[in-house]
Amino acid sequence: MNTRAKYEHVFACLSMAGSEVSNQRSRNEPHGASGLSRRRFVQAALALPVVSALAACSEKTKPVQVGRIFFSADEYKFVKAATARLIPGTADDPGALQADVPFFIDMQLAGPYGRADRWYMEGPWADGTEQQGYQLKETPAQLYRKAIAAINDHCRSQYGKVYADLSEQQQDQVLHDMDDNKIKLKDFPAQAFFAILWQNTQEGFLSDPMYGGNRNFAGWKLIGFPGPRYNYVDEITKYGKPYALPPVGLMGRDGSVLNL
Amino acid sequence: MATRLKPVDVVLVGFGWTASIIAQELTEEGVQVLALERGVDRATVPDFATTHIQDELKYAVRNGLFQAPMRETLTFRNTRDQVALPMRHLGSFRPGAGVGGAGVHWNGQTWRFLPDDFIWRSHTEERYGAGFIPADLTIQDWGVTYDDLEPYYDRFEYLCGVSGKAGNLQGSKQSEGNPFEGARKREYPLPPLERSVGSLMFDKAAKEMGYQPFAAPAANTSRPYLNPLGVQMGQCTYCGFCEWFGCGNYSKASPQSTILPVLLKKDNFSYRTGCDVTKVLLDNTGKKAKSVIYRDLEGREYEQPAQLVILCAFAQHNVHLLLLSGIGEPYNPFTNTGVTGRNYAYQITSSVEAFVDELINPYMGAGALGQAIDEFNGDNFDHGPEGFIGGGYIALWTTGGRPILQHHLPKDAPKWGAGWKKAMAENYLKSVAISTHGSVVSQRGAYLDLDPNYKDIYGNPMLRLTFDFHANDYKMSAFLTDKAEGIAKAMKPRSIDVKKRKGPYSIIPYQTTHNTGGAVMGDDPRTSVVNRYLQSWDVHNVFVVGACNFPQNAGYNPTGTVGALAYWAADAIRSMYLKNPGPLVQA
């Protein structure tokens, strides 16, 4: 598999979050027979190519260089710098960078979530009240693209450098200013972008490693979550006892399809 | 031009809990039943396999099992003077889509409403006087009583293998059960689930406060269970992935784990997925339905004729269909006349998070694993001095400890940065939340109608929701939250964070998918869409089933009552309507 093919393969696995298999059938036949289950699965696989890629996802892949699909180099620099302030870390005490959160966000924005595939995105558009929720025209991916450029512009005019080149203290100040809406962006409030950036950062730190973040279970180890284990019948009544087994992901002990 | 299909005896719109129950019952009478489901097909294998369903990002965060607003949404505003705007992504509530409906992704919290809940207006007027109820409330009696529904609650509980402990067996109070519940004929089918650390802490604290805590009724099987249809369920493994997820272990009751293995084998039942029903067509008298119109995923239009049409979709969807079909006079909030869309209600919730010294291991849980008190629900306490009506339960649930959405942080913890990280490490395993779950009144300003500005993908007006909590409900919720805070403090935590429900109601943060009303049941055609058997007053061969029938919302999760109502309506259709089609109640 060449590098590009590998990306497509990984992306097919990752993009399953947020996708929906759609089908239509008329059925009036016995249910529960194994033949039927197999047929259902084959139908689903034919209907949606990414499902057929799933079977291949579990195979061991050789290490690949973590790159980017959605972000430009400058955008990626911003996201790395910002997420490193949101969840700081070191090699011994992993944070967003060590957990590959920027890579996770890149993959998410390149997929159905970034495109707002499931959201209602038709006009007419109006600002609405706070209680009426999200009323921006931008998809999450568009929000990042516009906001990063605008915040880098702000940083250049305020500090003479782009965000990634500021001191940590200045970077924190810019994040606070975004959250407090003290930075004015043209198309939407800075707070809207901060909210989505912080949400996606937490997702990348705490979701199953198969999505590319939470590398080596960094987030789960920090808090003590053992992963999606199936059975606690024996443990539920062992009150006050720590759970002994190490974290496991949906893809197993390695956690990641990337095997980085 | 719609393609006209071969007629069936009964067509069901939707294929979740209510449709599954009604289909199972009516097919026993030998009639041909067809269910039309807007979403995808789903079965325990392969769709809920534990090898992929325990995925917080895909299902709980990205809403994998739910209605996609891109295909279907509604518009929302708090008050009549605002312009309603579309709910662009899911927030406050998350309607299910696909076979099994919300029955796939619910928690399994299976309550019976209190006897007084069904006669809320008459009971309140009798105990406190008519002037006690605020003038703009439109609360009303249900037209059925607890005693009417008791056998049907029982059927739903035994279908699901509910784990619990009776508090009132045929009038005799039982220790460790809910002392306030209505009399039940027999014990729950299964004993309560194992307790979590949090359940035990709540139990102890509540008893110290003088309350009578009990294990909340759970449609998560505490033991292997063979239900009356002969369907085998497995013992719950406390995996902590119930709400927002399907159950791969046959332990959480859903249509898939309780009914479909029997129903799908029947020759006189069939279903189609990817079918958006857009209208019920009436004949030229306007008194009888002749068919439903639906679109498939490619937009092709079909007309499905049927003798009997039963709307079994999610609450708001049923109401939308009634409005688009011209069934029942649309509600007019200015004159307080009309019925369709009237008495929308919801659920008011709050929480008190407690940060404790004990190791909680929150990820070992089940959707309905909880300890609760009912002292402040319904009219279980004297409302006279309080100046509000309604109530709710207070519970500590251990539904799971999924890291993205189910962590709690002390209120002084930094929102992000190194301090956030430290607080996460210190509190994830050592925090619990006590929640309050309250009733919501119905009122003139809360209703559903057709939006004048926004159209759905078929060019029909979207449904419009106009809603805010009533002052009564904020007052009631504050009262409940104070009581919850008392229990939390009795647990002697390091710190607590009291999260009161503050207004106005917002479509953004998730609260609950307990949307009710809009097609309410009752004894009076001027204030209800359907009669006590859930039959349209105007079009006798249309029945409407679901939480949309609730005239207002009680302080409990709705599914137990929705299941009971489905059995109740199915029984009326089997025993009366099929033999002699026509109005079951004379208006």
PDB file of C-alpha atoms in Angstrom, chain A residues 16-31 37 40-41 85-90 93-95 104 108 113 116-136 171-173 175-176 179 191 194 198-200 202-203 205-208 210-211 220 222-233 235-243 250, chain B residues 32 39-43 45-47 50-52 54-58 61-64 66-70 73 76-78 82-89 194-197 200 235-239 241 249 264-267 269-275 294 296-297 300 359 361 363-365 369 401 403-404 407 415-418 420-421 424-425 428-429 453-455 462 504-508:
ATOM      1  CA  MET A  16     -17.489   6.262   9.754  1.00  0.00           C
ATOM      2  CA  ALA A  17     -18.224   8.440  12.751  1.00  0.00           C
ATOM      3  CA  GLY A  18     -21.087  10.620  11.678  1.00  0.00           C
ATOM      4  CA  SER A  19     -21.978   8.674   8.581  1.00  0.00           C
ATOM      5  CA  GLU A  20     -25.286   6.942   8.224  1.00  0.00           C
ATOM      6  CA  VAL A  21     -25.990   3.897   6.151  1.00  0.00           C
ATOM      7  CA  SER A  22     -29.254   4.387   4.352  1.00  0.00           C
ATOM      8  CA  ASN A  23     -31.224   1.629   2.796  1.00  0.00           C
ATOM      9  CA  GLN A  24     -34.722   0.720   1.870  1.00  0.00           C
ATOM     10  CA  ARG A  25     -36.152  -2.726   1.848  1.00  0.00           C
ATOM     11  CA  SER A  26     -39.408  -4.486   1.968  1.00  0.00           C
ATOM     12  CA  ARG A  27     -39.167  -7.620   3.969  1.00  0.00           C
ATOM     13  CA  ASN A  28     -41.512 -10.280   5.105  1.00  0.00           C
ATOM     14  CA  GLU A  29     -39.443 -13.281   5.890  1.00  0.00           C
ATOM     15  CA  PRO A  30     -38.099 -15.153   8.890  1.00  0.00           C
ATOM     16  CA  HIS A  31     -35.642 -13.145  10.938  1.00  0.00           C
ATOM     17  CA  SER A  37     -27.690 -11.715   8.820  1.00  0.00           C
ATOM     18  CA  ARG A  40     -27.955  -7.964   5.458  1.00  0.00           C
ATOM     19  CA  PHE A  41     -24.298  -7.347   6.008  1.00  0.00           C
ATOM     20  CA  ARG A  85      -2.200  25.365  25.309  1.00  0.00           C
ATOM     21  CA  LEU A  86      -5.692  23.930  25.821  1.00  0.00           C
ATOM     22  CA  ILE A  87      -4.289  20.606  27.057  1.00  0.00           C
ATOM     23  CA  PRO A  88      -0.584  21.127  27.722  1.00  0.00           C
ATOM     24  CA  GLY A  89       1.708  18.139  28.087  1.00  0.00           C
ATOM     25  CA  THR A  90       5.127  16.589  28.030  1.00  0.00           C
ATOM     26  CA  ASP A  93       2.556  13.639  31.030  1.00  0.00           C
ATOM     27  CA  PRO A  94       0.919  13.650  27.596  1.00  0.00           C
ATOM     28  CA  GLY A  95      -1.298  16.497  26.477  1.00  0.00           C
ATOM     29  CA  PHE A 104      -7.731  13.858  15.056  1.00  0.00           C
ATOM     30  CA  GLN A 108     -12.729  14.998  11.612  1.00  0.00           C
ATOM     31  CA  TYR A 113     -18.551  16.133  10.661  1.00  0.00           C
ATOM     32  CA  ALA A 116     -21.892  19.245   8.642  1.00  0.00           C
ATOM     33  CA  ASP A 117     -23.399  16.409   6.636  1.00  0.00           C
ATOM     34  CA  ARG A 118     -26.128  15.732   9.186  1.00  0.00           C
ATOM     35  CA  TRP A 119     -26.928  19.378  10.010  1.00  0.00           C
ATOM     36  CA  TYR A 120     -29.698  21.469   8.506  1.00  0.00           C
ATOM     37  CA  MET A 121     -27.778  24.121   6.546  1.00  0.00           C
ATOM     38  CA  GLU A 122     -30.440  25.802   4.378  1.00  0.00           C
ATOM     39  CA  GLY A 123     -31.554  29.433   4.637  1.00  0.00           C
ATOM     40  CA  PRO A 124     -33.088  31.803   5.309  1.00  0.00           C
ATOM     41  CA  TRP A 125     -30.441  32.792   7.844  1.00  0.00           C
ATOM     42  CA  ALA A 126     -30.865  34.964  10.912  1.00  0.00           C
ATOM     43  CA  ASP A 127     -28.824  35.504  14.062  1.00  0.00           C
ATOM     44  CA  GLY A 128     -31.552  34.439  16.438  1.00  0.00           C
ATOM     45  CA  THR A 129     -31.413  34.374  20.200  1.00  0.00           C
ATOM     46  CA  GLU A 130     -28.878  32.505  22.269  1.00  0.00           C
ATOM     47  CA  GLN A 131     -31.564  29.917  23.014  1.00  0.00           C
ATOM     48  CA  GLN A 132     -32.102  29.204  19.300  1.00  0.00           C
ATOM     49  CA  GLY A 133     -28.659  27.661  18.973  1.00  0.00           C
ATOM     50  CA  TYR A 134     -26.273  27.407  16.063  1.00  0.00           C
ATOM     51  CA  GLN A 135     -27.341  29.721  13.220  1.00  0.00           C
ATOM     52  CA  LEU A 136     -24.039  30.204  11.395  1.00  0.00           C
ATOM     53  CA  GLN A 171      -1.186  32.380  23.264  1.00  0.00           C
ATOM     54  CA  ASP A 172      -3.208  31.829  26.436  1.00  0.00           C
ATOM     55  CA  GLN A 173      -4.281  35.461  26.367  1.00  0.00           C
ATOM     56  CA  LEU A 175      -7.530  31.999  23.754  1.00  0.00           C
ATOM     57  CA  HIS A 176      -9.092  33.872  26.668  1.00  0.00           C
ATOM     58  CA  ASP A 179     -13.641  32.867  24.646  1.00  0.00           C
ATOM     59  CA  GLN A 191     -16.463  32.597  21.019  1.00  0.00           C
ATOM     60  CA  PHE A 194     -13.368  28.832  20.577  1.00  0.00           C
ATOM     61  CA  TRP A 198     -12.231  23.305  22.701  1.00  0.00           C
ATOM     62  CA  GLN A 199     -14.961  20.724  22.103  1.00  0.00           C
ATOM     63  CA  ASN A 200     -12.979  19.039  19.319  1.00  0.00           C
ATOM     64  CA  GLN A 202     -11.527  17.275  24.247  1.00  0.00           C
ATOM     65  CA  GLU A 203     -12.961  14.812  21.731  1.00  0.00           C
ATOM     66  CA  PHE A 205      -8.076  13.623  23.786  1.00  0.00           C
ATOM     67  CA  LEU A 206     -10.873  11.400  25.104  1.00  0.00           C
ATOM     68  CA  SER A 207     -12.433   9.482  22.186  1.00  0.00           C
ATOM     69  CA  ASP A 208     -11.493   5.986  21.111  1.00  0.00           C
ATOM     70  CA  MET A 210      -9.199   4.508  16.451  1.00  0.00           C
ATOM     71  CA  TYR A 211     -10.096   8.054  15.441  1.00  0.00           C
ATOM     72  CA  TRP A 220      -8.012   7.658  29.266  1.00  0.00           C
ATOM     73  CA  LEU A 222      -4.957  10.413  32.751  1.00  0.00           C
ATOM     74  CA  ILE A 223      -8.491  10.087  34.122  1.00  0.00           C
ATOM     75  CA  GLY A 224      -8.636   6.337  34.781  1.00  0.00           C
ATOM     76  CA  PHE A 225     -11.119   5.168  32.139  1.00  0.00           C
ATOM     77  CA  PRO A 226     -10.350   1.560  31.113  1.00  0.00           C
ATOM     78  CA  GLY A 227     -11.997   1.847  27.704  1.00  0.00           C
ATOM     79  CA  PRO A 228     -15.051   0.176  26.214  1.00  0.00           C
ATOM     80  CA  ARG A 229     -14.920  -3.030  28.178  1.00  0.00           C
ATOM     81  CA  TYR A 230     -17.791  -5.376  27.813  1.00  0.00           C
ATOM     82  CA  ASN A 231     -18.392  -6.937  31.198  1.00  0.00           C
ATOM     83  CA  TYR A 232     -18.218  -5.666  34.785  1.00  0.00           C
ATOM     84  CA  VAL A 233     -20.531  -8.250  36.364  1.00  0.00           C
ATOM     85  CA  GLU A 235     -16.429  -5.943  39.429  1.00  0.00           C
ATOM     86  CA  ILE A 236     -19.547  -3.841  39.969  1.00  0.00           C
ATOM     87  CA  THR A 237     -19.898  -4.928  43.610  1.00  0.00           C
ATOM     88  CA  LYS A 238     -16.198  -4.700  44.455  1.00  0.00           C
ATOM     89  CA  TYR A 239     -16.798  -1.356  46.095  1.00  0.00           C
ATOM     90  CA  GLY A 240     -13.854   0.956  46.500  1.00  0.00           C
ATOM     91  CA  LYS A 241     -11.443  -1.337  44.615  1.00  0.00           C
ATOM     92  CA  PRO A 242      -9.485   0.087  41.680  1.00  0.00           C
ATOM     93  CA  TYR A 243     -10.085  -1.682  38.369  1.00  0.00           C
ATOM     94  CA  LEU A 250     -12.418  -0.873  20.026  1.00  0.00           C
TER      95      LEU A 250
ATOM     96  CA  GLN B  32     -52.244  -7.743   7.511  1.00  0.00           C
ATOM     97  CA  GLY B  39     -34.859   5.522   9.148  1.00  0.00           C
ATOM     98  CA  VAL B  40     -32.619   2.569   8.457  1.00  0.00           C
ATOM     99  CA  ASP B  41     -32.977  -1.080   9.331  1.00  0.00           C
ATOM    100  CA  ARG B  42     -31.345  -2.106  12.586  1.00  0.00           C
ATOM    101  CA  ALA B  43     -30.825  -5.430  14.329  1.00  0.00           C
ATOM    102  CA  VAL B  45     -26.462  -8.298  15.059  1.00  0.00           C
ATOM    103  CA  PRO B  46     -24.678  -6.633  13.365  1.00  0.00           C
ATOM    104  CA  ASP B  47     -25.749  -3.099  14.289  1.00  0.00           C
ATOM    105  CA  THR B  50     -20.042  -4.649  21.244  1.00  0.00           C
ATOM    106  CA  THR B  51     -17.096  -4.656  18.868  1.00  0.00           C
ATOM    107  CA  HIS B  52     -18.208  -1.259  17.567  1.00  0.00           C
ATOM    108  CA  GLN B  54     -19.328   1.238  22.482  1.00  0.00           C
ATOM    109  CA  ASP B  55     -18.116   4.292  20.628  1.00  0.00           C
ATOM    110  CA  GLU B  56     -18.831   7.534  22.450  1.00  0.00           C
ATOM    111  CA  LEU B  57     -17.722   9.794  19.610  1.00  0.00           C
ATOM    112  CA  LYS B  58     -19.810   8.199  16.890  1.00  0.00           C
ATOM    113  CA  VAL B  61     -21.297  12.966  20.360  1.00  0.00           C
ATOM    114  CA  ARG B  62     -22.004  12.731  16.609  1.00  0.00           C
ATOM    115  CA  ASN B  63     -25.525  11.346  17.160  1.00  0.00           C
ATOM    116  CA  GLY B  64     -25.091   8.191  15.075  1.00  0.00           C
ATOM    117  CA  PHE B  66     -30.633   9.786  15.737  1.00  0.00           C
ATOM    118  CA  GLN B  67     -32.709  11.825  13.391  1.00  0.00           C
ATOM    119  CA  ALA B  68     -30.460  13.841  11.074  1.00  0.00           C
ATOM    120  CA  PRO B  69     -31.668  17.478  11.018  1.00  0.00           C
ATOM    121  CA  MET B  70     -30.468  17.634   7.419  1.00  0.00           C
ATOM    122  CA  THR B  73     -35.891  19.127  11.876  1.00  0.00           C
ATOM    123  CA  PHE B  76     -37.983  26.830  17.517  1.00  0.00           C
ATOM    124  CA  ARG B  77     -38.679  30.005  19.445  1.00  0.00           C
ATOM    125  CA  ASN B  78     -39.366  30.730  23.100  1.00  0.00           C
ATOM    126  CA  GLN B  82     -40.104  35.804  18.109  1.00  0.00           C
ATOM    127  CA  VAL B  83     -39.290  34.385  14.674  1.00  0.00           C
ATOM    128  CA  ALA B  84     -38.686  30.654  14.946  1.00  0.00           C
ATOM    129  CA  LEU B  85     -35.392  29.378  13.499  1.00  0.00           C
ATOM    130  CA  PRO B  86     -34.418  25.863  12.509  1.00  0.00           C
ATOM    131  CA  MET B  87     -32.769  23.524  14.983  1.00  0.00           C
ATOM    132  CA  ARG B  88     -29.678  23.046  12.804  1.00  0.00           C
ATOM    133  CA  HIS B  89     -28.121  20.276  14.816  1.00  0.00           C
ATOM    134  CA  GLU B 194     -26.660  -4.646  41.591  1.00  0.00           C
ATOM    135  CA  ARG B 195     -25.999  -1.327  43.327  1.00  0.00           C
ATOM    136  CA  SER B 196     -23.171   0.947  42.275  1.00  0.00           C
ATOM    137  CA  VAL B 197     -20.952   2.793  44.773  1.00  0.00           C
ATOM    138  CA  LEU B 200     -25.149   3.016  48.015  1.00  0.00           C
ATOM    139  CA  GLN B 235     -28.022 -10.605  31.955  1.00  0.00           C
ATOM    140  CA  CYS B 236     -26.819  -6.990  31.922  1.00  0.00           C
ATOM    141  CA  THR B 237     -23.030  -6.701  32.082  1.00  0.00           C
ATOM    142  CA  TYR B 238     -22.943  -3.094  33.411  1.00  0.00           C
ATOM    143  CA  CYS B 239     -20.874  -2.024  30.402  1.00  0.00           C
ATOM    144  CA  PHE B 241     -23.091   2.138  27.177  1.00  0.00           C
ATOM    145  CA  ASN B 249     -25.975  -8.068  24.885  1.00  0.00           C
ATOM    146  CA  LEU B 264     -40.719 -10.624  11.977  1.00  0.00           C
ATOM    147  CA  LYS B 265     -41.553 -14.306  11.528  1.00  0.00           C
ATOM    148  CA  LYS B 266     -45.217 -13.613  10.975  1.00  0.00           C
ATOM    149  CA  ASP B 267     -46.592 -13.892   7.436  1.00  0.00           C
ATOM    150  CA  PHE B 269     -46.457  -8.552   9.062  1.00  0.00           C
ATOM    151  CA  SER B 270     -44.027  -6.605   6.891  1.00  0.00           C
ATOM    152  CA  TYR B 271     -42.064  -3.377   7.118  1.00  0.00           C
ATOM    153  CA  ARG B 272     -40.240  -0.980   4.842  1.00  0.00           C
ATOM    154  CA  THR B 273     -37.393   1.335   5.803  1.00  0.00           C
ATOM    155  CA  GLY B 274     -36.343   4.663   4.287  1.00  0.00           C
ATOM    156  CA  CYS B 275     -40.000   5.673   3.959  1.00  0.00           C
ATOM    157  CA  TYR B 294     -44.742   8.429   1.566  1.00  0.00           C
ATOM    158  CA  ASP B 296     -38.565   6.760  -0.524  1.00  0.00           C
ATOM    159  CA  LEU B 297     -34.925   7.812  -0.301  1.00  0.00           C
ATOM    160  CA  ARG B 300     -40.321   8.688  -5.351  1.00  0.00           C
ATOM    161  CA  LEU B 359     -13.581   5.631  44.393  1.00  0.00           C
ATOM    162  CA  ASN B 361     -15.565   3.703  39.080  1.00  0.00           C
ATOM    163  CA  TYR B 363     -17.807   3.491  33.919  1.00  0.00           C
ATOM    164  CA  MET B 364     -19.379   0.389  35.484  1.00  0.00           C
ATOM    165  CA  GLY B 365     -23.019   1.197  35.070  1.00  0.00           C
ATOM    166  CA  LEU B 369     -29.030   1.664  37.443  1.00  0.00           C
ATOM    167  CA  GLY B 401     -18.569   7.130  32.740  1.00  0.00           C
ATOM    168  CA  PRO B 403     -15.080  10.374  29.148  1.00  0.00           C
ATOM    169  CA  ILE B 404     -16.168  13.118  26.726  1.00  0.00           C
ATOM    170  CA  HIS B 407     -17.108  13.755  33.396  1.00  0.00           C
ATOM    171  CA  LYS B 415     -12.162  25.563  31.965  1.00  0.00           C
ATOM    172  CA  TRP B 416      -9.031  24.460  30.028  1.00  0.00           C
ATOM    173  CA  GLY B 417      -5.250  24.293  30.325  1.00  0.00           C
ATOM    174  CA  ALA B 418      -3.051  22.604  32.929  1.00  0.00           C
ATOM    175  CA  TRP B 420      -8.342  21.502  33.651  1.00  0.00           C
ATOM    176  CA  LYS B 421      -6.094  18.522  33.123  1.00  0.00           C
ATOM    177  CA  MET B 424      -9.858  15.794  35.255  1.00  0.00           C
ATOM    178  CA  ALA B 425      -7.261  13.491  36.789  1.00  0.00           C
ATOM    179  CA  TYR B 428     -13.237  11.619  37.043  1.00  0.00           C
ATOM    180  CA  LEU B 429     -13.198   8.573  39.345  1.00  0.00           C
ATOM    181  CA  ASN B 453     -41.069  30.462   6.734  1.00  0.00           C
ATOM    182  CA  TYR B 454     -39.182  27.182   6.611  1.00  0.00           C
ATOM    183  CA  LYS B 455     -39.949  24.164   4.438  1.00  0.00           C
ATOM    184  CA  MET B 462     -41.670  22.519   8.945  1.00  0.00           C
ATOM    185  CA  PRO B 504     -35.215  30.729  29.227  1.00  0.00           C
ATOM    186  CA  TYR B 505     -35.458  27.206  27.788  1.00  0.00           C
ATOM    187  CA  SER B 506     -32.698  26.650  25.253  1.00  0.00           C
ATOM    188  CA  ILE B 507     -32.570  24.297  22.283  1.00  0.00           C
ATOM    189  CA  ILE B 508     -28.804  23.843  22.786  1.00  0.00           C
TER     190      ILE B 508
END
